[in-house]
Amino acid sequence: MTNGSADAVHVDERLLGRYIEELGRIGESPDGGMSRFLYDRAWQQARDTLVGWIREAGLEPRVDAVGNVFGRLPGASDRVVLTGSHVDTVPSGGKYDGALGVVGGLAALAALAGSGTPARTLEVVALCEEESSRFPANFFGTRAMLGLIGPDEPQRLRDPDGVLLADAMREAGLDPAAIGTAERHDLDAFLELHIEQGRVLADEGVDIGLVEVIPSIAWETITVRGRQDHAGATPMDLRQDALQAAAQMAREITGLVEQEGRPAVATTGRWTVEPGLPSIVPGLARFSLDLRHPDLAVRDRLLAGVHRICTDVAQRHGVQVDVTREKDEEPAAMDRQLLDVCRQAAEACGASWKEMPSGAGHDSQLMATRVPTAMVFVPSVAGRSHTPAEYTELADCVRGASVLATALHRLAF
Ligand code: HGY
Ligand code: MN
Ligand code: MN
């Protein structure tokens, strides 16, 4: 079904609106945010709902060994042009991050299903995990498709309640021993539709972002051990207060990255303080560091500065500090030829566009290491994301999904 200028393919607005609203209720937390984590009840309900929608759209549903959900539109060739994004969320997240790429891709394939048999097979995927919200599984769905799951992960990774990944898989009806069957070697291209999660498109009034590069991401855990003491009987000058030392580290790390300037960003978003009673000087403080930059060398130079700060502050405060690396994602340049196809698709849809870097990390940065990959952004109102306030206008969702459908049509038909 093509209409409008040139070969623009327009998705069904009502269908996409229904998908967004109904998926946006699965895992809704009391604060109105989304909490849908790998293999939990809400994740299982989303998986089953998507299988139903895929079937309704006339596509072939398939769930792989790690719970990636696929909808397939068979083509003359078995080579696959894949679109999609992640179905899991951050705690108290929004209903567009990841989800829009899943249901926008589904609406795009539903619109293309009526255009005859494509030359290449088209698939949409709901990737099982991207956010590391429950398990430190880090792009688990994409890593399964690329054969990058470590053999020990199902028996090693645990969620905050101590549940093993392998047990959570079995609970969701999946067999950890079958993970190897999820590996794919038939992918020719991957296109991911996603909300920008920043405010560039909204501030500039541009419809579509064509992502040039996704930044490198490093996650580190910084653990500070001081001396646990009585809050009343221990003079200030005799303390080895773990929290005060950790707070000083965080403040100096933030200052280092602020001095570097945009696009460098650092966030210390998760803290643990023990024992955590008002009448006790903390003996232990642990905090997370999320450090990003599109240039790996700059990111690593900043990390070296971070480690110097931790050592210096620990000496000044008479405490021990230990730094462990939890995540290390390389930056990824998007495929220029695919970006040109997406630009032509945006123009065919009458959408304004700009090339831009991504601030957020995405499955695309890992997929791009094996498969030509590109991302299409739509505006986030006020640049808000990873919050219940995350919002994108339906018209922008429809425009982004139609640009995606038009690009997929050019690639696969
Ligand atoms: O952290 C990120 O950028 C992504 O939302 N996981
Ligand atoms: Mn996210
Ligand atoms: Mn995302």
PDB file of C-alpha atoms in Angstrom, residues 149-266:
ATOM      1  CA  ILE A 149      25.931 -14.994  25.208  1.00  0.00           C
ATOM      2  CA  GLY A 150      28.584 -16.391  27.534  1.00  0.00           C
ATOM      3  CA  PRO A 151      27.947 -20.079  28.399  1.00  0.00           C
ATOM      4  CA  ASP A 152      28.048 -19.272  32.126  1.00  0.00           C
ATOM      5  CA  GLU A 153      25.610 -16.340  32.076  1.00  0.00           C
ATOM      6  CA  PRO A 154      22.334 -18.178  32.774  1.00  0.00           C
ATOM      7  CA  GLN A 155      23.877 -19.832  35.847  1.00  0.00           C
ATOM      8  CA  ARG A 156      25.858 -16.751  36.939  1.00  0.00           C
ATOM      9  CA  LEU A 157      23.620 -13.690  36.498  1.00  0.00           C
ATOM     10  CA  ARG A 158      21.199 -12.972  39.345  1.00  0.00           C
ATOM     11  CA  ASP A 159      18.553 -10.284  39.829  1.00  0.00           C
ATOM     12  CA  PRO A 160      18.485  -8.081  43.003  1.00  0.00           C
ATOM     13  CA  ASP A 161      16.363 -10.765  44.731  1.00  0.00           C
ATOM     14  CA  GLY A 162      18.978 -13.413  43.941  1.00  0.00           C
ATOM     15  CA  VAL A 163      16.902 -15.146  41.237  1.00  0.00           C
ATOM     16  CA  LEU A 164      19.141 -16.885  38.702  1.00  0.00           C
ATOM     17  CA  LEU A 165      18.695 -15.902  35.041  1.00  0.00           C
ATOM     18  CA  ALA A 166      18.353 -19.607  34.161  1.00  0.00           C
ATOM     19  CA  ASP A 167      15.461 -20.006  36.640  1.00  0.00           C
ATOM     20  CA  ALA A 168      13.740 -16.852  35.382  1.00  0.00           C
ATOM     21  CA  MET A 169      14.033 -18.193  31.815  1.00  0.00           C
ATOM     22  CA  ARG A 170      12.454 -21.500  32.810  1.00  0.00           C
ATOM     23  CA  GLU A 171       9.733 -19.624  34.692  1.00  0.00           C
ATOM     24  CA  ALA A 172       8.943 -17.837  31.404  1.00  0.00           C
ATOM     25  CA  GLY A 173       8.805 -21.170  29.544  1.00  0.00           C
ATOM     26  CA  LEU A 174      12.288 -20.877  27.986  1.00  0.00           C
ATOM     27  CA  ASP A 175      15.162 -23.376  28.044  1.00  0.00           C
ATOM     28  CA  PRO A 176      18.596 -21.897  28.893  1.00  0.00           C
ATOM     29  CA  ALA A 177      20.240 -24.891  27.190  1.00  0.00           C
ATOM     30  CA  ALA A 178      18.683 -23.800  23.853  1.00  0.00           C
ATOM     31  CA  ILE A 179      20.183 -20.276  23.832  1.00  0.00           C
ATOM     32  CA  GLY A 180      22.572 -21.188  20.994  1.00  0.00           C
ATOM     33  CA  THR A 181      19.603 -21.764  18.636  1.00  0.00           C
ATOM     34  CA  ALA A 182      18.812 -18.009  18.744  1.00  0.00           C
ATOM     35  CA  GLU A 183      21.904 -17.156  16.683  1.00  0.00           C
ATOM     36  CA  ARG A 184      21.134 -15.602  13.270  1.00  0.00           C
ATOM     37  CA  HIS A 185      23.263 -15.521  10.099  1.00  0.00           C
ATOM     38  CA  ASP A 186      20.578 -14.343   7.667  1.00  0.00           C
ATOM     39  CA  LEU A 187      20.399 -10.608   8.435  1.00  0.00           C
ATOM     40  CA  ASP A 188      21.175  -8.112   5.655  1.00  0.00           C
ATOM     41  CA  ALA A 189      20.199  -4.913   7.495  1.00  0.00           C
ATOM     42  CA  PHE A 190      18.739  -3.652  10.772  1.00  0.00           C
ATOM     43  CA  LEU A 191      16.673  -0.450  11.118  1.00  0.00           C
ATOM     44  CA  GLU A 192      15.622   0.737  14.585  1.00  0.00           C
ATOM     45  CA  LEU A 193      12.912   3.365  15.119  1.00  0.00           C
ATOM     46  CA  HIS A 194      13.353   5.044  18.530  1.00  0.00           C
ATOM     47  CA  ILE A 195      12.407   8.189  20.438  1.00  0.00           C
ATOM     48  CA  GLU A 196      15.305  10.662  20.648  1.00  0.00           C
ATOM     49  CA  GLN A 197      15.162  10.813  24.465  1.00  0.00           C
ATOM     50  CA  GLY A 198      16.801  14.241  24.262  1.00  0.00           C
ATOM     51  CA  ARG A 199      15.508  17.630  23.137  1.00  0.00           C
ATOM     52  CA  VAL A 200      17.354  18.421  19.898  1.00  0.00           C
ATOM     53  CA  LEU A 201      14.500  17.575  17.481  1.00  0.00           C
ATOM     54  CA  ALA A 202      11.880  19.191  19.733  1.00  0.00           C
ATOM     55  CA  ASP A 203      13.908  22.405  20.192  1.00  0.00           C
ATOM     56  CA  GLU A 204      14.676  22.708  16.477  1.00  0.00           C
ATOM     57  CA  GLY A 205      11.212  21.657  15.280  1.00  0.00           C
ATOM     58  CA  VAL A 206      12.621  18.839  13.117  1.00  0.00           C
ATOM     59  CA  ASP A 207      10.477  15.764  12.428  1.00  0.00           C
ATOM     60  CA  ILE A 208      13.081  12.992  11.979  1.00  0.00           C
ATOM     61  CA  GLY A 209      16.579  12.352  13.372  1.00  0.00           C
ATOM     62  CA  LEU A 210      18.945  10.232  11.280  1.00  0.00           C
ATOM     63  CA  VAL A 211      21.445   8.848  13.789  1.00  0.00           C
ATOM     64  CA  GLU A 212      25.092   9.052  12.696  1.00  0.00           C
ATOM     65  CA  VAL A 213      26.749   7.610  15.829  1.00  0.00           C
ATOM     66  CA  ILE A 214      25.787   5.975  19.129  1.00  0.00           C
ATOM     67  CA  PRO A 215      28.100   6.825  22.050  1.00  0.00           C
ATOM     68  CA  SER A 216      30.400   4.504  23.942  1.00  0.00           C
ATOM     69  CA  ILE A 217      29.031   3.638  27.391  1.00  0.00           C
ATOM     70  CA  ALA A 218      31.024   2.578  30.443  1.00  0.00           C
ATOM     71  CA  TRP A 219      29.313   1.475  33.674  1.00  0.00           C
ATOM     72  CA  GLU A 220      31.511   1.205  36.762  1.00  0.00           C
ATOM     73  CA  THR A 221      30.732   0.402  40.406  1.00  0.00           C
ATOM     74  CA  ILE A 222      32.764   2.442  42.894  1.00  0.00           C
ATOM     75  CA  THR A 223      32.863   0.874  46.380  1.00  0.00           C
ATOM     76  CA  VAL A 224      34.237   2.897  49.318  1.00  0.00           C
ATOM     77  CA  ARG A 225      35.031   1.221  52.652  1.00  0.00           C
ATOM     78  CA  GLY A 226      35.588   3.469  55.687  1.00  0.00           C
ATOM     79  CA  ARG A 227      35.062   2.774  59.363  1.00  0.00           C
ATOM     80  CA  GLN A 228      31.601   2.252  60.881  1.00  0.00           C
ATOM     81  CA  ASP A 229      31.316   4.324  64.086  1.00  0.00           C
ATOM     82  CA  HIS A 230      28.888   5.861  66.554  1.00  0.00           C
ATOM     83  CA  ALA A 231      27.292   9.021  65.130  1.00  0.00           C
ATOM     84  CA  GLY A 232      27.253  10.749  68.508  1.00  0.00           C
ATOM     85  CA  ALA A 233      30.492   9.735  70.153  1.00  0.00           C
ATOM     86  CA  THR A 234      32.856  10.007  67.172  1.00  0.00           C
ATOM     87  CA  PRO A 235      34.302  13.512  66.631  1.00  0.00           C
ATOM     88  CA  MET A 236      34.253  14.744  63.035  1.00  0.00           C
ATOM     89  CA  ASP A 237      38.055  14.901  62.831  1.00  0.00           C
ATOM     90  CA  LEU A 238      38.420  11.218  63.828  1.00  0.00           C
ATOM     91  CA  ARG A 239      36.008   9.756  61.252  1.00  0.00           C
ATOM     92  CA  GLN A 240      36.592   7.585  58.187  1.00  0.00           C
ATOM     93  CA  ASP A 241      33.108   8.218  56.821  1.00  0.00           C
ATOM     94  CA  ALA A 242      32.636   6.102  53.647  1.00  0.00           C
ATOM     95  CA  LEU A 243      29.686   8.160  52.418  1.00  0.00           C
ATOM     96  CA  GLN A 244      31.416  11.521  52.756  1.00  0.00           C
ATOM     97  CA  ALA A 245      34.395  10.182  50.785  1.00  0.00           C
ATOM     98  CA  ALA A 246      32.120   8.683  48.100  1.00  0.00           C
ATOM     99  CA  ALA A 247      30.119  11.893  47.816  1.00  0.00           C
ATOM    100  CA  GLN A 248      33.354  13.859  47.351  1.00  0.00           C
ATOM    101  CA  MET A 249      34.440  11.428  44.620  1.00  0.00           C
ATOM    102  CA  ALA A 250      31.076  11.792  42.847  1.00  0.00           C
ATOM    103  CA  ARG A 251      31.261  15.567  43.050  1.00  0.00           C
ATOM    104  CA  GLU A 252      34.809  15.734  41.658  1.00  0.00           C
ATOM    105  CA  ILE A 253      33.972  13.197  38.894  1.00  0.00           C
ATOM    106  CA  THR A 254      30.986  15.310  37.877  1.00  0.00           C
ATOM    107  CA  GLY A 255      33.211  18.404  37.840  1.00  0.00           C
ATOM    108  CA  LEU A 256      35.751  16.642  35.614  1.00  0.00           C
ATOM    109  CA  VAL A 257      33.072  15.744  33.031  1.00  0.00           C
ATOM    110  CA  GLU A 258      31.386  19.166  33.232  1.00  0.00           C
ATOM    111  CA  GLN A 259      34.799  20.685  32.472  1.00  0.00           C
ATOM    112  CA  GLU A 260      35.147  18.378  29.401  1.00  0.00           C
ATOM    113  CA  GLY A 261      31.831  19.762  28.113  1.00  0.00           C
ATOM    114  CA  ARG A 262      29.217  18.324  25.724  1.00  0.00           C
ATOM    115  CA  PRO A 263      28.716  15.593  24.548  1.00  0.00           C
ATOM    116  CA  ALA A 264      30.528  13.970  27.525  1.00  0.00           C
ATOM    117  CA  VAL A 265      28.041  12.917  30.232  1.00  0.00           C
ATOM    118  CA  ALA A 266      28.444  11.184  33.605  1.00  0.00           C
TER     119      ALA A 266
END
